[in-house]
Amino acid sequence: MILDLKELKPGERQDYLQHAIAPRPICFASTIDKKGNVNLSPFSFFNLFSYTPPIVVFSPLRRVRDSSTKHTLQNILEVPEVVINVVDYDMVQQTSLASCEYSRGTNEFIKAGFTAEPATIVSPPMVKESKVKMECNVIEVKPLGDSGGAGNLVICEVMKMHIDDSILDENKRIDQQKLHHVARLGGNWYCRVDESNLFIVEKPNRQLGIGVDVLPASIRESKILTGNNLGQLANVHEYPIIDPSFDDDHLKQITQYYSVSPDEMEKELHSYAKQLLEQGKVNEAWQVLLAGD
Ligand SMILES: Cc1cc2nc3c(=O)[nH]c(=O)nc-3n(C[C@H](O)[C@H](O)[C@H](O)COP(=O)(O)O)c2cc1C
């Protein structure tokens, strides 16, 4: 299926784009109006765009229903400050409650049962229950249109971060395994980050991977090795050579047993290399594959 976005109704555009561009982190934005009334609302059109200066952007859209603007945006135009609170799994139901369209001036801290904690340099309060809070100055608001569904980019400079000690490691860095983010996907779908679904992808910073194009055709066109496996193999920075000290019983069995049948041997070697790659053992997998050359 190919979609021409101009042909779709706003609701359909929203549906396809939100399912496809996911998961999105959630900015739980605390703002105030010029009379000091507090507002708290979640926005998943949100991300980090720069470290120097430290810039994050979120987007309160005009309502599709009647093109009206959200209280968060109205507040920011009056008082250009915001506290962005990171949403974790323990907060997700209350955060969703805070997204109800309460009337202007309703304090969603109270409605959703969160604790307001004074910030140090901006006037909107922080959400005490959030494990990471960012005090931000709004440096620009960029409207993207006047119709329903039009975004308003709220460009924020992060001035201070408050990080709960419980999610820090021994070097005072955020331990990714301890911050159980939730993120928004399409419709009512959310996902949760935790130890069971986190994984690491090795990425050499300075050295270049050799590239899939350099792999021999027998590996590149393997019916057994997957795209992920090829990505791992091609991420080494020098083409590996046979290591005579590599001593592996299973490899010995394969080379002895299948010595009269090279095609079968290749399949067995690829299957074994795949197993090793899935355990993150890239060098070992290369040794297994080189044994078939
Ligand atoms: C998790 C979540 C993410 C949301 N993301 C957005 C968003 O990125 N932009 C938006 O305009 N509305 C978003 N909404 C809806 C707003 O939170 C909702 O319209 C809210 O009533 C706005 O409040 P306000 O008028 O007090 O600012 C989201 C709602 C939820 C629950």
Coordinates of C-alpha atoms and ligand atoms in Angstrom, one line a residue:
M1 CA 0.0 0.0 0.0
I2 CA 1.2 3.5 -0.8
L3 CA -0.4 6.5 0.8
D4 CA -0.5 10.1 -0.5
L5 CA -0.8 12.0 2.8
K6 CA -2.6 14.9 1.1
E7 CA -5.5 12.6 0.2
L8 CA -6.1 11.5 3.8
K9 CA -8.4 13.0 6.4
P10 CA -6.6 14.5 9.4
G11 CA -7.6 11.6 11.7
E12 CA -6.3 9.1 9.2
R13 CA -3.0 10.9 8.8
Q14 CA -2.7 11.0 12.6
D15 CA -3.4 7.2 12.8
Y16 CA -0.9 6.1 10.2
L17 CA 1.8 8.5 11.4
Q18 CA 1.4 7.7 15.1
H19 CA 1.6 4.0 14.5
A20 CA 4.6 4.2 12.2
I21 CA 6.6 6.8 14.2
A22 CA 6.8 5.0 17.5
P23 CA 7.7 4.6 20.3
R24 CA 7.8 8.2 21.2
P25 CA 9.1 9.4 24.6
I26 CA 6.7 11.4 26.8
C27 CA 7.3 15.0 27.9
F28 CA 5.1 15.6 30.9
A29 CA 5.0 19.4 30.8
S30 CA 4.3 21.6 33.7
T31 CA 3.5 25.3 32.8
I32 CA 1.8 28.3 34.4
D33 CA -0.3 31.2 33.1
K34 CA 0.5 34.8 34.0
K35 CA -1.9 34.6 36.9
G36 CA 0.1 31.7 38.3
N37 CA -2.4 28.9 37.5
V38 CA -0.6 25.6 37.0
N39 CA -1.1 23.1 34.1
L40 CA 0.3 19.6 33.7
S41 CA -0.1 17.7 30.4
P42 CA 1.7 14.9 28.5
F43 CA 3.1 15.3 25.0
S44 CA 4.7 12.5 23.0
F45 CA 5.6 14.6 20.0
F46 CA 8.9 15.2 21.9
N47 CA 12.6 14.7 21.5
L48 CA 16.2 15.8 22.1
F49 CA 17.8 17.9 19.4
S50 CA 21.0 19.3 20.7
Y51 CA 23.4 19.0 23.6
T52 CA 25.2 22.3 23.1
P53 CA 23.0 24.2 23.7
P54 CA 20.8 21.5 25.3
I55 CA 17.6 21.7 23.3
V56 CA 14.4 19.6 23.5
V57 CA 11.3 20.2 21.4
F58 CA 7.7 19.2 22.0
S59 CA 4.6 20.0 20.1
P60 CA 1.1 20.8 21.4
L61 CA -1.1 20.4 18.4
R62 CA -4.2 22.4 17.4
R63 CA -7.2 20.1 18.2
V64 CA -8.4 18.3 15.0
R65 CA -12.0 18.9 16.2
D66 CA -12.1 22.7 16.2
S67 CA -8.5 23.9 15.6
S68 CA -8.3 25.3 19.1
T69 CA -5.0 25.5 20.9
K70 CA -4.1 23.6 24.1
H71 CA -3.7 25.3 27.5
T72 CA 0.0 24.3 27.7
L73 CA 0.7 26.4 24.5
Q74 CA -1.4 29.3 25.8
N75 CA 0.5 29.3 29.1
I76 CA 3.9 29.1 27.4
L77 CA 3.0 32.1 25.2
E78 CA 2.3 34.0 28.5
V79 CA 5.1 32.6 30.6
P80 CA 7.9 31.0 28.5
E81 CA 9.0 28.4 31.0
V82 CA 8.3 24.7 31.4
V83 CA 9.3 21.8 33.6
I84 CA 9.6 18.6 31.5
N85 CA 9.1 15.6 33.7
V86 CA 10.1 12.1 32.4
V87 CA 7.4 9.5 32.6
D88 CA 8.2 6.1 33.9
Y89 CA 6.0 3.0 34.3
D90 CA 4.9 3.8 37.8
M91 CA 3.4 7.1 36.6
V92 CA 1.7 6.1 33.4
Q93 CA -1.9 5.8 34.5
Q94 CA -1.9 9.1 36.3
T95 CA -0.1 10.8 33.4
S96 CA -2.9 9.6 31.1
L97 CA -5.5 11.0 33.5
A98 CA -3.7 14.3 33.3
S99 CA -4.4 14.4 29.6
C100 CA -8.1 14.8 30.1
E101 CA -9.4 18.1 28.7
Y102 CA -10.0 19.8 32.0
S103 CA -11.1 23.4 31.8
R104 CA -8.4 26.2 31.6
G105 CA -7.1 26.9 35.1
T106 CA -7.6 23.3 36.4
N107 CA -4.5 22.1 38.1
E108 CA -3.8 18.6 36.8
F109 CA -1.3 18.0 39.6
I110 CA -4.4 17.8 41.8
K111 CA -6.7 16.1 39.3
A112 CA -4.1 13.3 38.6
G113 CA -2.9 13.1 42.2
F114 CA 0.8 14.2 41.6
T115 CA 2.8 16.1 44.1
A116 CA 4.0 19.6 43.1
E117 CA 7.6 20.4 44.1
P118 CA 9.0 23.9 43.6
A119 CA 11.5 24.2 40.8
T120 CA 14.7 26.3 41.4
I121 CA 14.9 28.7 38.5
V122 CA 11.6 28.5 36.6
S123 CA 8.1 29.2 38.0
P124 CA 6.1 26.1 37.0
P125 CA 6.4 23.3 39.6
M126 CA 8.1 19.9 39.1
V127 CA 6.4 16.5 39.4
K128 CA 7.9 15.0 42.6
E129 CA 7.1 11.5 41.5
S130 CA 9.1 11.8 38.2
K131 CA 12.6 10.4 38.4
V132 CA 14.0 13.0 35.9
K133 CA 12.8 16.6 35.8
M134 CA 14.2 19.3 33.5
E135 CA 13.8 23.0 34.2
C136 CA 13.6 24.7 30.8
N137 CA 13.4 28.2 29.3
V138 CA 11.3 28.3 26.1
I139 CA 13.4 30.0 23.5
E140 CA 11.0 29.9 20.5
V141 CA 7.6 28.7 19.6
K142 CA 7.2 27.8 15.9
P143 CA 3.6 27.3 14.7
L144 CA 3.3 24.9 11.8
G145 CA -0.2 26.0 10.7
D146 CA -3.7 27.1 11.7
S147 CA -5.7 24.0 10.9
G148 CA -6.7 21.2 13.2
G149 CA -3.8 18.9 13.7
A150 CA -1.2 21.6 13.2
G151 CA 1.8 21.4 15.5
N152 CA 3.4 24.1 17.5
L153 CA 7.1 23.4 18.1
V154 CA 8.0 24.5 21.6
I155 CA 11.8 24.8 21.5
C156 CA 13.2 24.6 25.0
E157 CA 16.6 25.0 26.5
V158 CA 17.2 22.7 29.4
M159 CA 18.8 24.7 32.2
K160 CA 18.8 22.2 35.1
M161 CA 18.2 18.5 35.5
H162 CA 17.0 16.9 38.7
I163 CA 17.8 13.2 38.7
D164 CA 16.6 10.8 41.4
D165 CA 19.5 9.1 43.2
S166 CA 17.7 5.7 42.9
I167 CA 18.4 5.6 39.1
L168 CA 22.1 6.5 39.3
D169 CA 25.0 4.1 39.0
E170 CA 28.3 4.2 41.0
N171 CA 29.7 6.9 38.6
K172 CA 26.6 9.1 39.1
R173 CA 25.4 8.4 35.5
I174 CA 21.8 7.3 34.7
D175 CA 21.7 3.5 34.8
Q176 CA 19.5 2.8 31.8
Q177 CA 18.3 -0.4 33.4
K178 CA 16.8 1.5 36.4
L179 CA 14.8 4.1 34.5
H180 CA 11.7 2.3 33.3
H181 CA 10.5 4.7 30.6
V182 CA 7.1 4.4 29.0
A183 CA 6.6 5.5 25.5
R184 CA 3.6 6.2 23.3
L185 CA 2.9 4.3 20.0
G186 CA -0.2 4.3 17.8
G187 CA -3.8 4.5 19.2
N188 CA -3.8 3.4 22.9
W189 CA -0.6 1.5 22.7
Y190 CA 2.3 2.2 25.0
C191 CA 5.5 0.3 25.7
R192 CA 7.7 0.0 28.7
V193 CA 11.5 -0.2 28.9
D194 CA 12.9 -2.6 31.4
E195 CA 15.7 -5.2 31.8
S196 CA 13.8 -7.8 29.8
N197 CA 13.7 -5.8 26.6
L198 CA 16.8 -3.6 26.7
F199 CA 19.8 -4.8 24.6
I200 CA 23.1 -3.4 23.5
V201 CA 24.3 -2.8 20.0
E202 CA 28.1 -2.5 19.8
K203 CA 29.1 0.6 17.8
P204 CA 32.8 1.5 17.4
N205 CA 33.0 5.2 17.6
R206 CA 36.2 6.0 15.7
Q207 CA 37.0 2.8 13.7
L208 CA 35.0 2.1 10.6
G209 CA 33.2 -1.3 10.1
I210 CA 34.5 -3.1 7.0
G211 CA 31.0 -3.1 5.5
V212 CA 28.6 -5.8 4.2
D213 CA 29.9 -5.2 0.6
V214 CA 33.3 -6.6 1.7
L215 CA 31.9 -9.9 3.0
P216 CA 32.5 -12.9 0.8
A217 CA 29.4 -13.8 -1.3
S218 CA 29.0 -17.1 0.6
I219 CA 28.4 -15.1 3.8
R220 CA 26.5 -12.2 2.2
E221 CA 24.1 -14.5 0.4
S222 CA 23.8 -17.0 3.2
K223 CA 20.3 -18.5 3.6
I224 CA 21.0 -18.9 7.3
L225 CA 22.7 -15.7 8.4
T226 CA 20.2 -12.8 8.9
G227 CA 20.6 -9.1 8.1
N228 CA 21.4 -8.5 11.8
N229 CA 24.1 -11.2 11.7
L230 CA 25.7 -9.6 8.6
G231 CA 25.6 -6.2 10.3
Q232 CA 27.5 -7.7 13.3
L233 CA 30.1 -9.4 11.1
A234 CA 30.7 -6.3 8.9
N235 CA 31.1 -4.1 12.0
V236 CA 34.6 -5.4 12.7
H237 CA 37.2 -2.8 11.6
E238 CA 39.7 -5.2 10.0
Y239 CA 39.0 -8.2 7.9
P240 CA 39.6 -11.1 10.4
I241 CA 42.3 -13.8 9.8
I242 CA 42.4 -17.4 11.0
D243 CA 43.6 -17.5 14.6
P244 CA 45.5 -20.8 15.0
S245 CA 45.0 -20.7 18.8
F246 CA 41.1 -20.8 18.4
D247 CA 40.2 -24.1 19.8
D248 CA 36.6 -25.1 19.6
D249 CA 35.3 -28.6 20.0
H250 CA 32.0 -28.0 18.1
L251 CA 33.9 -26.5 15.2
K252 CA 36.2 -29.5 15.1
Q253 CA 33.3 -31.8 15.0
I254 CA 31.7 -29.9 12.1
T255 CA 34.9 -29.8 10.0
Q256 CA 35.6 -33.5 10.6
Y257 CA 32.1 -34.9 10.2
Y258 CA 31.2 -32.9 7.0
S259 CA 34.6 -32.9 5.3
V260 CA 33.2 -34.8 2.3
S261 CA 30.3 -32.6 1.9
P262 CA 31.3 -28.9 1.5
D263 CA 27.7 -27.6 1.1
E264 CA 26.5 -29.3 4.2
M265 CA 29.6 -28.1 6.1
E266 CA 28.8 -24.5 5.0
K267 CA 25.3 -24.8 6.4
E268 CA 26.5 -26.2 9.7
L269 CA 29.2 -23.5 10.0
H270 CA 26.7 -20.7 9.2
S271 CA 24.2 -22.2 11.8
Y272 CA 26.9 -22.3 14.4
A273 CA 28.2 -18.8 13.6
K274 CA 24.6 -17.5 13.9
Q275 CA 24.3 -19.1 17.4
L276 CA 27.6 -17.4 18.4
L277 CA 26.5 -14.0 17.0
E278 CA 23.3 -14.2 18.9
Q279 CA 25.4 -14.5 22.0
G280 CA 27.4 -11.4 21.0
K281 CA 30.5 -13.6 20.1
V282 CA 31.5 -11.9 16.9
N283 CA 35.2 -12.9 16.9
E284 CA 34.3 -16.5 17.6
A285 CA 31.7 -16.4 14.8
W286 CA 34.3 -15.1 12.4
Q287 CA 36.7 -17.9 13.3
V288 CA 33.9 -20.5 12.6
L289 CA 33.2 -18.9 9.2
L290 CA 36.9 -18.7 8.2
A291 CA 37.2 -22.4 8.9
G292 CA 35.0 -23.0 5.9
D293 CA 37.1 -21.1 3.5
Ligands
LIG1 C1 0.8 10.0 26.5 C2 0.1 11.1 25.8 C3 0.8 11.8 24.8 C4 0.2 12.9 24.2 N1 0.9 13.6 23.3 C5 0.4 14.7 22.7 C6 1.2 15.5 21.8 O1 2.3 15.2 21.5 N2 0.6 16.6 21.3 C7 -0.7 17.0 21.6 O2 -1.1 18.0 21.2 N3 -1.4 16.3 22.5 C8 -0.9 15.2 23.1 N4 -1.6 14.4 24.0 C9 -3.0 14.9 24.4 C10 -2.8 16.1 25.4 O3 -2.2 15.6 26.5 C11 -4.2 16.6 25.8 O4 -4.8 17.2 24.6 C12 -4.3 17.5 26.9 O5 -5.6 17.7 27.3 C13 -3.7 18.9 26.7 O6 -3.8 19.6 27.8 P1 -3.8 21.2 27.9 O7 -4.9 21.7 27.0 O8 -4.1 21.4 29.4 O9 -2.5 21.6 27.5 C14 -1.1 13.3 24.6 C15 -1.8 12.6 25.5 C16 -1.2 11.5 26.1 C17 -1.9 10.7 27.2

